[in-house]
């Protein structure tokens, strides 16, 4: 059995507040992990830490880039990184990368480039747009050429200027409907499948990609309008699943294929800019997000999914990876309630290591209470010992 690698996801502001020398030395030494994944483009957070770092319990920041962008790489782009104010003139990623190299920790960077109110507010012309012409206030559209150029430039910037092992890409899709504009105040009783359908993007870029593929976005929109009208007349009493609705409607099935191709081709364009590993993080309702894991596996080097007990995105196994001929990685929350105690985390980590996953990432260093860090140490030590036997 191949030996899994163990990583700890971390926010750069947490490492900075604790002191990156001490934090990374602890990760490499006491906790015994092989690497650190640093979130360098994040959709925004109001964090209550699991323990005080640098004397501070809380941190707040909107959607931003948490490194200093290489400005010439974005000179021709209309969408450029929003630099986090907390850094001032510093470049914490540069410092973290240097220390990680000294501690022999593998360095990954994570980018979540499409989400965040501040990002969408500044670049509203590239936002997702629903059937009714209402723009999302939280998500840029992955079909938009300017968004795609921005994401590719981010990846190229990071792999060119920092000694990274891999780029983790998250949320570069259409998103789970729970992340979209809410229909909670709707006067129409929409079945769950239709709540997903009405989250679909029909912006100009999506319509153009559909037309380029010989698919009519107008036909798909007309089907949704008809379904809405039927629901308003109280004529829609079926509770068909999303998959059943799509399977029974060629117009919707064709548009869904265009959505999935948009995401897959975006990831492929990132990979073309990146000589290192590109890992795509799966999360939430993949079908609703426009994510096709089988197609996506051909566009990147690895897929990463949650291995928390009962998490609905735990849809891929190491066996699936063998079928796809791709690596499958997992991530584990290492604090309550998902990890109720040390033995539970040790057991879950052991299960993941025995299942043959290539990499196991613990989430998240700054959010983890002090006692839970010792659980991680125990989990890594036990899993490694058992793998050797």
mmCIF file of C-alpha atoms in Angstrom:
data_model
loop_
_atom_site.group_PDB
_atom_site.id
_atom_site.type_symbol
_atom_site.label_atom_id
_atom_site.label_comp_id
_atom_site.label_asym_id
_atom_site.label_seq_id
_atom_site.Cartn_x
_atom_site.Cartn_y
_atom_site.Cartn_z
ATOM 1 C CA UNK A 1 0.000 0.000 0.000
ATOM 2 C CA UNK A 2 1.347 3.420 -0.946
ATOM 3 C CA UNK A 3 1.938 5.871 1.855
ATOM 4 C CA UNK A 4 -0.480 8.789 2.036
ATOM 5 C CA UNK A 5 0.849 12.284 2.538
ATOM 6 C CA UNK A 6 -0.580 14.419 5.350
ATOM 7 C CA UNK A 7 -1.209 18.134 4.982
ATOM 8 C CA UNK A 8 -2.655 20.866 7.163
ATOM 9 C CA UNK A 9 -4.731 23.629 5.571
ATOM 10 C CA UNK A 10 -3.988 27.067 6.993
ATOM 11 C CA UNK A 11 -4.911 30.692 6.531
ATOM 12 C CA UNK A 12 -1.897 32.973 5.959
ATOM 13 C CA UNK A 13 -3.171 35.528 8.486
ATOM 14 C CA UNK A 14 -3.268 32.825 11.168
ATOM 15 C CA UNK A 15 0.285 31.721 10.410
ATOM 16 C CA UNK A 16 1.390 35.361 10.430
ATOM 17 C CA UNK A 17 -0.279 36.184 13.752
ATOM 18 C CA UNK A 18 1.116 33.098 15.466
ATOM 19 C CA UNK A 19 4.506 33.677 13.888
ATOM 20 C CA UNK A 20 5.260 31.666 10.752
ATOM 21 C CA UNK A 21 8.582 30.368 12.060
ATOM 22 C CA UNK A 22 6.971 28.819 15.136
ATOM 23 C CA UNK A 23 3.811 27.678 13.351
ATOM 24 C CA UNK A 24 5.531 25.901 10.475
ATOM 25 C CA UNK A 25 8.160 24.372 12.754
ATOM 26 C CA UNK A 26 5.321 22.952 14.839
ATOM 27 C CA UNK A 27 3.542 21.554 11.782
ATOM 28 C CA UNK A 28 6.707 19.826 10.577
ATOM 29 C CA UNK A 29 7.925 18.688 13.983
ATOM 30 C CA UNK A 30 5.340 18.135 16.699
ATOM 31 C CA UNK A 31 2.372 17.466 14.398
ATOM 32 C CA UNK A 32 4.409 15.558 11.844
ATOM 33 C CA UNK A 33 2.591 16.572 8.664
ATOM 34 C CA UNK A 34 4.254 16.585 5.262
ATOM 35 C CA UNK A 35 2.981 19.904 4.004
ATOM 36 C CA UNK A 36 0.817 22.974 4.375
ATOM 37 C CA UNK A 37 -1.933 24.280 2.091
ATOM 38 C CA UNK A 38 -2.190 28.071 2.285
ATOM 39 C CA UNK A 39 -5.399 29.846 1.257
ATOM 40 C CA UNK A 40 -4.109 32.703 -0.877
ATOM 41 C CA UNK A 41 -7.362 33.736 -2.606
ATOM 42 C CA UNK A 42 -10.347 33.552 -0.274
ATOM 43 C CA UNK A 43 -14.019 34.611 -0.602
ATOM 44 C CA UNK A 44 -14.119 36.326 2.776
ATOM 45 C CA UNK A 45 -14.240 35.295 6.407
ATOM 46 C CA UNK A 46 -15.259 36.371 9.894
ATOM 47 C CA UNK A 47 -13.168 33.938 11.888
ATOM 48 C CA UNK A 48 -13.397 32.987 15.531
ATOM 49 C CA UNK A 49 -10.193 31.071 16.048
ATOM 50 C CA UNK A 50 -9.889 27.836 17.944
ATOM 51 C CA UNK A 51 -7.230 29.447 20.124
ATOM 52 C CA UNK A 52 -5.760 32.948 20.354
ATOM 53 C CA UNK A 53 -2.971 33.596 17.866
ATOM 54 C CA UNK A 54 -0.709 36.517 18.587
ATOM 55 C CA UNK A 55 -3.142 37.435 21.360
ATOM 56 C CA UNK A 56 -6.081 37.701 18.938
ATOM 57 C CA UNK A 57 -9.169 35.476 18.889
ATOM 58 C CA UNK A 58 -10.890 36.925 15.833
ATOM 59 C CA UNK A 59 -10.104 37.960 12.283
ATOM 60 C CA UNK A 60 -12.301 39.512 9.611
ATOM 61 C CA UNK A 61 -11.601 40.112 5.928
ATOM 62 C CA UNK A 62 -13.670 40.341 2.755
ATOM 63 C CA UNK A 63 -12.940 38.576 -0.513
ATOM 64 C CA UNK A 64 -9.281 39.168 -1.302
ATOM 65 C CA UNK A 65 -5.912 37.885 -2.428
ATOM 66 C CA UNK A 66 -3.568 37.229 0.480
ATOM 67 C CA UNK A 67 -0.312 37.644 -1.408
ATOM 68 C CA UNK A 68 1.201 40.478 -3.435
ATOM 69 C CA UNK A 69 0.200 39.913 -7.081
ATOM 70 C CA UNK A 70 2.783 40.214 -9.834
ATOM 71 C CA UNK A 71 1.083 43.229 -11.451
ATOM 72 C CA UNK A 72 2.388 42.844 -15.043
ATOM 73 C CA UNK A 73 0.667 39.458 -15.316
ATOM 74 C CA UNK A 74 -2.706 41.192 -14.978
ATOM 75 C CA UNK A 75 -1.926 44.245 -17.130
ATOM 76 C CA UNK A 76 -4.290 43.227 -19.927
ATOM 77 C CA UNK A 77 -7.033 41.946 -17.623
ATOM 78 C CA UNK A 78 -10.177 43.788 -16.568
ATOM 79 C CA UNK A 79 -10.391 41.606 -13.460
ATOM 80 C CA UNK A 80 -7.449 41.861 -11.084
ATOM 81 C CA UNK A 81 -6.812 40.567 -7.564
ATOM 82 C CA UNK A 82 -8.126 42.633 -4.662
ATOM 83 C CA UNK A 83 -5.207 42.782 -2.251
ATOM 84 C CA UNK A 84 -6.071 42.130 1.406
ATOM 85 C CA UNK A 85 -5.614 45.247 3.523
ATOM 86 C CA UNK A 86 -4.164 43.382 6.516
ATOM 87 C CA UNK A 87 -0.944 42.662 4.599
ATOM 88 C CA UNK A 88 -0.169 46.372 4.038
ATOM 89 C CA UNK A 89 3.032 46.298 1.977
ATOM 90 C CA UNK A 90 4.096 42.858 3.193
ATOM 91 C CA UNK A 91 3.984 39.631 1.223
ATOM 92 C CA UNK A 92 3.293 36.935 3.843
ATOM 93 C CA UNK A 93 3.261 34.151 1.256
ATOM 94 C CA UNK A 94 6.872 34.875 0.354
ATOM 95 C CA UNK A 95 7.881 34.547 4.006
ATOM 96 C CA UNK A 96 5.776 31.399 4.526
ATOM 97 C CA UNK A 97 7.246 29.794 1.401
ATOM 98 C CA UNK A 98 10.797 30.437 2.572
ATOM 99 C CA UNK A 99 10.156 28.926 6.011
ATOM 100 C CA UNK A 100 8.261 25.944 4.576
ATOM 101 C CA UNK A 101 11.248 25.179 2.381
ATOM 102 C CA UNK A 102 13.549 25.361 5.388
ATOM 103 C CA UNK A 103 11.280 23.030 7.378
ATOM 104 C CA UNK A 104 10.991 20.673 4.397
ATOM 105 C CA UNK A 105 7.240 21.141 4.247
ATOM 106 C CA UNK A 106 5.544 20.827 0.882
ATOM 107 C CA UNK A 107 3.778 24.053 -0.013
ATOM 108 C CA UNK A 108 0.405 24.149 -1.691
ATOM 109 C CA UNK A 109 -1.696 27.190 -2.440
ATOM 110 C CA UNK A 110 -5.479 27.242 -2.528
ATOM 111 C CA UNK A 111 -7.478 29.685 -4.644
ATOM 112 C CA UNK A 112 -11.247 30.208 -4.444
ATOM 113 C CA UNK A 113 -11.531 32.807 -7.212
ATOM 114 C CA UNK A 114 -15.219 33.164 -8.137
ATOM 115 C CA UNK A 115 -16.888 33.867 -4.797
ATOM 116 C CA UNK A 116 -17.101 36.893 -2.548
ATOM 117 C CA UNK A 117 -19.252 40.007 -2.250
ATOM 118 C CA UNK A 118 -16.390 42.470 -2.538
ATOM 119 C CA UNK A 119 -15.096 40.750 -5.668
ATOM 120 C CA UNK A 120 -18.507 40.722 -7.358
ATOM 121 C CA UNK A 121 -19.251 44.291 -6.312
ATOM 122 C CA UNK A 122 -16.090 45.510 -8.027
ATOM 123 C CA UNK A 123 -16.489 43.341 -11.138
ATOM 124 C CA UNK A 124 -20.276 43.140 -11.355
ATOM 125 C CA UNK A 125 -20.214 42.974 -15.162
ATOM 126 C CA UNK A 126 -18.885 39.403 -14.836
ATOM 127 C CA UNK A 127 -21.367 38.133 -12.239
ATOM 128 C CA UNK A 128 -23.625 35.132 -12.706
ATOM 129 C CA UNK A 129 -27.127 36.137 -13.825
ATOM 130 C CA UNK A 130 -30.269 34.120 -13.232
ATOM 131 C CA UNK A 131 -33.233 33.428 -15.490
ATOM 132 C CA UNK A 132 -34.870 36.701 -14.474
ATOM 133 C CA UNK A 133 -31.853 38.860 -15.314
ATOM 134 C CA UNK A 134 -30.888 39.334 -11.651
ATOM 135 C CA UNK A 135 -27.141 39.395 -11.078
ATOM 136 C CA UNK A 136 -25.614 37.364 -8.262
ATOM 137 C CA UNK A 137 -24.040 39.438 -5.517
ATOM 138 C CA UNK A 138 -21.694 36.631 -4.475
ATOM 139 C CA UNK A 139 -20.382 34.786 -7.544
ATOM 140 C CA UNK A 140 -18.530 35.550 -10.763
ATOM 141 C CA UNK A 141 -19.456 33.402 -13.753
ATOM 142 C CA UNK A 142 -16.903 30.745 -14.763
ATOM 143 C CA UNK A 143 -18.067 31.036 -18.385
ATOM 144 C CA UNK A 144 -17.086 34.694 -18.591
ATOM 145 C CA UNK A 145 -13.863 35.089 -20.632
ATOM 146 C CA UNK A 146 -12.540 37.787 -18.281
ATOM 147 C CA UNK A 147 -13.099 35.574 -15.235
ATOM 148 C CA UNK A 148 -11.330 32.709 -16.966
ATOM 149 C CA UNK A 149 -8.367 34.915 -17.877
ATOM 150 C CA UNK A 150 -8.193 36.195 -14.284
ATOM 151 C CA UNK A 151 -8.117 32.674 -12.817
ATOM 152 C CA UNK A 152 -5.475 31.481 -15.277
ATOM 153 C CA UNK A 153 -3.347 34.545 -14.454
ATOM 154 C CA UNK A 154 -3.631 33.820 -10.726
ATOM 155 C CA UNK A 155 -2.374 30.274 -11.221
ATOM 156 C CA UNK A 156 0.464 31.394 -13.478
ATOM 157 C CA UNK A 157 1.485 34.106 -11.010
ATOM 158 C CA UNK A 158 1.618 31.680 -8.085
ATOM 159 C CA UNK A 159 3.513 28.853 -9.781
ATOM 160 C CA UNK A 160 5.997 31.279 -11.351
ATOM 161 C CA UNK A 161 6.875 33.179 -8.183
ATOM 162 C CA UNK A 162 6.608 30.653 -5.330
ATOM 163 C CA UNK A 163 7.989 27.122 -4.800
ATOM 164 C CA UNK A 164 4.580 25.440 -4.775
ATOM 165 C CA UNK A 165 3.955 21.727 -5.116
ATOM 166 C CA UNK A 166 0.339 22.136 -6.232
ATOM 167 C CA UNK A 167 -2.473 24.591 -6.830
ATOM 168 C CA UNK A 168 -5.800 23.698 -5.247
ATOM 169 C CA UNK A 169 -8.753 25.199 -7.089
ATOM 170 C CA UNK A 170 -12.061 25.606 -5.248
ATOM 171 C CA UNK A 171 -15.407 27.039 -6.265
ATOM 172 C CA UNK A 172 -14.468 27.701 -9.899
ATOM 173 C CA UNK A 173 -17.945 26.570 -10.903
ATOM 174 C CA UNK A 174 -21.561 27.741 -10.730
ATOM 175 C CA UNK A 175 -21.955 26.948 -7.048
ATOM 176 C CA UNK A 176 -24.387 25.103 -4.872
ATOM 177 C CA UNK A 177 -27.826 26.805 -5.004
ATOM 178 C CA UNK A 178 -27.506 27.500 -1.289
ATOM 179 C CA UNK A 179 -24.714 29.933 -2.235
ATOM 180 C CA UNK A 180 -26.881 31.713 -4.819
ATOM 181 C CA UNK A 181 -29.635 34.300 -4.543
ATOM 182 C CA UNK A 182 -32.251 32.945 -2.126
ATOM 183 C CA UNK A 183 -35.776 32.078 -3.246
ATOM 184 C CA UNK A 184 -36.870 31.568 0.355
ATOM 185 C CA UNK A 185 -39.425 34.383 0.021
ATOM 186 C CA UNK A 186 -40.935 32.926 -3.141
ATOM 187 C CA UNK A 187 -44.718 32.944 -3.422
ATOM 188 C CA UNK A 188 -44.469 29.863 -5.620
ATOM 189 C CA UNK A 189 -43.991 26.456 -4.016
ATOM 190 C CA UNK A 190 -41.081 25.204 -6.088
ATOM 191 C CA UNK A 191 -40.007 21.551 -5.850
ATOM 192 C CA UNK A 192 -36.371 21.057 -4.775
ATOM 193 C CA UNK A 193 -35.287 20.208 -8.323
ATOM 194 C CA UNK A 194 -36.646 23.505 -9.608
ATOM 195 C CA UNK A 195 -34.873 25.474 -6.907
ATOM 196 C CA UNK A 196 -31.681 24.087 -8.399
ATOM 197 C CA UNK A 197 -32.783 24.871 -11.950
ATOM 198 C CA UNK A 198 -33.674 28.456 -11.100
ATOM 199 C CA UNK A 199 -30.142 28.973 -9.760
ATOM 200 C CA UNK A 200 -28.710 28.380 -13.246
ATOM 201 C CA UNK A 201 -26.773 31.210 -14.868
ATOM 202 C CA UNK A 202 -28.106 32.706 -18.097
ATOM 203 C CA UNK A 203 -25.638 35.570 -18.471
ATOM 204 C CA UNK A 204 -24.447 36.672 -21.907
ATOM 205 C CA UNK A 205 -21.277 34.570 -21.624
ATOM 206 C CA UNK A 206 -23.225 31.402 -20.795
ATOM 207 C CA UNK A 207 -25.663 32.052 -23.636
ATOM 208 C CA UNK A 208 -22.766 32.571 -26.043
ATOM 209 C CA UNK A 209 -21.005 29.371 -24.970
ATOM 210 C CA UNK A 210 -24.269 27.509 -25.483
ATOM 211 C CA UNK A 211 -24.705 28.997 -28.959
ATOM 212 C CA UNK A 212 -21.108 28.094 -29.851
ATOM 213 C CA UNK A 213 -21.944 24.490 -28.899
ATOM 214 C CA UNK A 214 -25.131 24.460 -30.961
ATOM 215 C CA UNK A 215 -27.328 24.581 -27.857
ATOM 216 C CA UNK A 216 -30.222 26.985 -27.381
ATOM 217 C CA UNK A 217 -30.092 28.768 -24.037
ATOM 218 C CA UNK A 218 -33.404 30.361 -24.980
ATOM 219 C CA UNK A 219 -35.024 26.934 -25.268
ATOM 220 C CA UNK A 220 -33.767 25.939 -21.812
ATOM 221 C CA UNK A 221 -34.972 29.249 -20.376
ATOM 222 C CA UNK A 222 -38.386 28.745 -21.971
ATOM 223 C CA UNK A 223 -38.711 25.341 -20.304
ATOM 224 C CA UNK A 224 -37.958 26.910 -16.933
ATOM 225 C CA UNK A 225 -40.477 29.691 -17.547
ATOM 226 C CA UNK A 226 -43.101 27.055 -18.362
ATOM 227 C CA UNK A 227 -42.290 25.119 -15.206
ATOM 228 C CA UNK A 228 -42.559 28.286 -13.139
ATOM 229 C CA UNK A 229 -45.931 29.124 -14.668
ATOM 230 C CA UNK A 230 -47.179 25.592 -13.966
ATOM 231 C CA UNK A 231 -46.032 25.834 -10.349
ATOM 232 C CA UNK A 232 -47.804 29.187 -9.989
ATOM 233 C CA UNK A 233 -51.031 27.562 -11.239
ATOM 234 C CA UNK A 234 -50.498 24.856 -8.572
ATOM 235 C CA UNK A 235 -50.227 22.297 -11.360
ATOM 236 C CA UNK A 236 -46.750 21.054 -10.432
ATOM 237 C CA UNK A 237 -47.183 18.454 -7.746
ATOM 238 C CA UNK A 238 -44.433 16.065 -8.798
ATOM 239 C CA UNK A 239 -41.313 15.781 -6.712
ATOM 240 C CA UNK A 240 -39.014 14.372 -9.357
ATOM 241 C CA UNK A 241 -35.321 14.483 -8.606
ATOM 242 C CA UNK A 242 -33.075 16.923 -10.414
ATOM 243 C CA UNK A 243 -31.579 14.022 -12.390
ATOM 244 C CA UNK A 244 -35.033 12.830 -13.455
ATOM 245 C CA UNK A 245 -36.074 16.309 -14.601
ATOM 246 C CA UNK A 246 -32.896 16.675 -16.667
ATOM 247 C CA UNK A 247 -33.212 13.190 -18.147
ATOM 248 C CA UNK A 248 -36.761 13.940 -19.263
ATOM 249 C CA UNK A 249 -35.991 17.251 -20.965
ATOM 250 C CA UNK A 250 -33.498 17.436 -23.869
ATOM 251 C CA UNK A 251 -33.308 21.243 -23.694
ATOM 252 C CA UNK A 252 -32.257 21.230 -20.047
ATOM 253 C CA UNK A 253 -29.901 18.276 -20.534
ATOM 254 C CA UNK A 254 -28.121 20.081 -23.365
ATOM 255 C CA UNK A 255 -27.724 23.274 -21.340
ATOM 256 C CA UNK A 256 -26.428 21.304 -18.360
ATOM 257 C CA UNK A 257 -23.756 19.774 -20.588
ATOM 258 C CA UNK A 258 -22.675 23.276 -21.636
ATOM 259 C CA UNK A 259 -22.426 24.297 -17.973
ATOM 260 C CA UNK A 260 -20.265 21.286 -17.144
ATOM 261 C CA UNK A 261 -18.053 21.902 -20.171
ATOM 262 C CA UNK A 262 -17.518 25.495 -19.042
ATOM 263 C CA UNK A 263 -16.173 24.322 -15.692
ATOM 264 C CA UNK A 264 -14.079 21.512 -17.167
ATOM 265 C CA UNK A 265 -12.493 23.703 -19.840
ATOM 266 C CA UNK A 266 -11.730 26.392 -17.244
ATOM 267 C CA UNK A 267 -9.840 23.878 -15.123
ATOM 268 C CA UNK A 268 -8.049 22.642 -18.226
ATOM 269 C CA UNK A 269 -6.926 26.207 -19.004
ATOM 270 C CA UNK A 270 -5.536 26.549 -15.474
ATOM 271 C CA UNK A 271 -3.657 23.280 -15.874
ATOM 272 C CA UNK A 272 -2.152 24.560 -19.130
ATOM 273 C CA UNK A 273 -0.604 27.451 -17.170
ATOM 274 C CA UNK A 274 0.605 25.280 -14.306
ATOM 275 C CA UNK A 275 3.546 22.856 -14.615
ATOM 276 C CA UNK A 276 2.734 21.468 -11.164
ATOM 277 C CA UNK A 277 -0.256 19.560 -9.838
ATOM 278 C CA UNK A 278 -3.709 21.084 -10.132
ATOM 279 C CA UNK A 279 -6.189 19.691 -7.606
ATOM 280 C CA UNK A 280 -9.913 20.469 -7.784
ATOM 281 C CA UNK A 281 -11.843 20.586 -4.508
ATOM 282 C CA UNK A 282 -15.294 19.027 -4.787
ATOM 283 C CA UNK A 283 -17.935 20.442 -2.476
ATOM 284 C CA UNK A 284 -21.703 20.515 -2.135
ATOM 285 C CA UNK A 285 -24.128 19.486 -4.866
ATOM 286 C CA UNK A 286 -21.811 18.752 -7.779
ATOM 287 C CA UNK A 287 -24.521 18.415 -10.429
ATOM 288 C CA UNK A 288 -26.091 21.722 -9.442
ATOM 289 C CA UNK A 289 -22.652 23.371 -9.510
ATOM 290 C CA UNK A 290 -22.046 22.275 -13.079
ATOM 291 C CA UNK A 291 -19.312 19.869 -12.027
ATOM 292 C CA UNK A 292 -18.842 16.575 -13.852
ATOM 293 C CA UNK A 293 -16.218 14.648 -11.831
ATOM 294 C CA UNK A 294 -15.486 12.201 -14.648
ATOM 295 C CA UNK A 295 -14.797 14.963 -17.169
ATOM 296 C CA UNK A 296 -13.005 17.058 -14.556
ATOM 297 C CA UNK A 297 -10.651 14.185 -13.774
ATOM 298 C CA UNK A 298 -9.258 14.458 -17.294
ATOM 299 C CA UNK A 299 -8.645 18.184 -16.870
ATOM 300 C CA UNK A 300 -6.627 18.144 -13.633
ATOM 301 C CA UNK A 301 -4.220 15.964 -11.686
ATOM 302 C CA UNK A 302 -6.380 15.084 -8.691
ATOM 303 C CA UNK A 303 -9.840 15.474 -7.199
ATOM 304 C CA UNK A 304 -10.279 16.293 -3.522
ATOM 305 C CA UNK A 305 -13.424 15.606 -1.517
ATOM 306 C CA UNK A 306 -14.492 15.766 2.114
ATOM 307 C CA UNK A 307 -14.066 12.570 4.137
ATOM 308 C CA UNK A 308 -16.016 13.870 7.125
ATOM 309 C CA UNK A 309 -18.600 11.319 8.249
ATOM 310 C CA UNK A 310 -21.935 11.915 6.551
ATOM 311 C CA UNK A 311 -20.692 14.754 4.346
ATOM 312 C CA UNK A 312 -22.640 14.769 1.110
ATOM 313 C CA UNK A 313 -19.627 15.547 -1.066
ATOM 314 C CA UNK A 314 -17.961 12.279 -0.041
ATOM 315 C CA UNK A 315 -18.810 10.840 -3.437
ATOM 316 C CA UNK A 316 -15.475 9.584 -4.672
ATOM 317 C CA UNK A 317 -13.429 6.732 -3.305
ATOM 318 C CA UNK A 318 -9.891 5.715 -4.049
ATOM 319 C CA UNK A 319 -11.484 3.023 -6.220
ATOM 320 C CA UNK A 320 -13.177 5.703 -8.289
ATOM 321 C CA UNK A 321 -9.776 7.279 -8.728
ATOM 322 C CA UNK A 322 -8.416 4.035 -10.132
ATOM 323 C CA UNK A 323 -11.282 3.903 -12.609
ATOM 324 C CA UNK A 324 -10.697 7.537 -13.562
ATOM 325 C CA UNK A 325 -6.932 6.914 -13.580
ATOM 326 C CA UNK A 326 -6.572 9.955 -11.401
ATOM 327 C CA UNK A 327 -5.529 10.669 -7.852
ATOM 328 C CA UNK A 328 -8.266 11.144 -5.259
ATOM 329 C CA UNK A 329 -7.460 13.146 -2.144
ATOM 330 C CA UNK A 330 -9.566 13.788 0.946
ATOM 331 C CA UNK A 331 -9.877 16.396 3.660
ATOM 332 C CA UNK A 332 -10.907 15.951 7.280
ATOM 333 C CA UNK A 333 -12.207 18.417 9.841
ATOM 334 C CA UNK A 334 -10.201 17.897 13.025
ATOM 335 C CA UNK A 335 -12.394 19.614 15.630
ATOM 336 C CA UNK A 336 -15.896 19.120 17.084
ATOM 337 C CA UNK A 337 -18.581 18.489 16.143
ATOM 338 C CA UNK A 338 -17.411 16.626 13.010
ATOM 339 C CA UNK A 339 -14.481 15.156 14.939
ATOM 340 C CA UNK A 340 -16.056 14.647 18.380
ATOM 341 C CA UNK A 341 -12.893 13.400 20.079
ATOM 342 C CA UNK A 342 -9.363 12.162 19.528
ATOM 343 C CA UNK A 343 -10.195 8.468 19.006
ATOM 344 C CA UNK A 344 -12.796 9.399 16.376
ATOM 345 C CA UNK A 345 -10.258 11.450 14.407
ATOM 346 C CA UNK A 346 -7.616 8.738 14.736
ATOM 347 C CA UNK A 347 -10.089 6.144 13.438
ATOM 348 C CA UNK A 348 -11.270 8.294 10.537
ATOM 349 C CA UNK A 349 -7.714 9.173 9.510
ATOM 350 C CA UNK A 350 -6.744 5.509 9.659
ATOM 351 C CA UNK A 351 -9.768 4.603 7.535
ATOM 352 C CA UNK A 352 -8.757 7.164 4.901
ATOM 353 C CA UNK A 353 -5.151 5.975 4.860
ATOM 354 C CA UNK A 354 -6.201 2.331 4.533
ATOM 355 C CA UNK A 355 -8.618 3.204 1.704
ATOM 356 C CA UNK A 356 -5.675 4.215 -0.449
ATOM 357 C CA UNK A 357 -6.216 7.948 -0.788
ATOM 358 C CA UNK A 358 -3.084 9.737 -1.928
ATOM 359 C CA UNK A 359 -3.350 12.705 0.395
ATOM 360 C CA UNK A 360 -5.200 13.597 3.601
ATOM 361 C CA UNK A 361 -5.625 17.262 4.533
ATOM 362 C CA UNK A 362 -6.695 18.375 8.010
ATOM 363 C CA UNK A 363 -8.839 21.509 8.251
ATOM 364 C CA UNK A 364 -7.990 24.131 9.478
ATOM 365 C CA UNK A 365 -4.921 25.065 11.514
ATOM 366 C CA UNK A 366 -6.116 28.402 12.899
ATOM 367 C CA UNK A 367 -9.626 27.129 13.603
ATOM 368 C CA UNK A 368 -8.385 24.123 15.558
ATOM 369 C CA UNK A 369 -8.455 24.279 19.399
ATOM 370 C CA UNK A 370 -5.223 23.359 21.161
ATOM 371 C CA UNK A 371 -6.384 19.900 22.385
ATOM 372 C CA UNK A 372 -7.433 18.979 18.837
ATOM 373 C CA UNK A 373 -3.953 19.640 17.492
ATOM 374 C CA UNK A 374 -2.783 16.770 19.664
ATOM 375 C CA UNK A 375 -5.509 14.616 18.090
ATOM 376 C CA UNK A 376 -3.941 15.349 14.698
ATOM 377 C CA UNK A 377 -0.513 14.358 15.995
ATOM 378 C CA UNK A 378 -1.919 11.061 17.274
ATOM 379 C CA UNK A 379 -3.873 10.437 14.057
ATOM 380 C CA UNK A 380 -0.873 10.968 11.786
ATOM 381 C CA UNK A 381 1.415 8.868 13.960
ATOM 382 C CA UNK A 382 -1.053 5.970 14.188
ATOM 383 C CA UNK A 383 -1.925 5.977 10.475
ATOM 384 C CA UNK A 384 1.729 5.932 9.481
ATOM 385 C CA UNK A 385 2.551 3.135 11.894
ATOM 386 C CA UNK A 386 -0.318 0.983 10.635
ATOM 387 C CA UNK A 387 0.572 1.629 6.990
ATOM 388 C CA UNK A 388 4.085 0.287 7.580
ATOM 389 C CA UNK A 389 2.740 -2.977 9.012
#
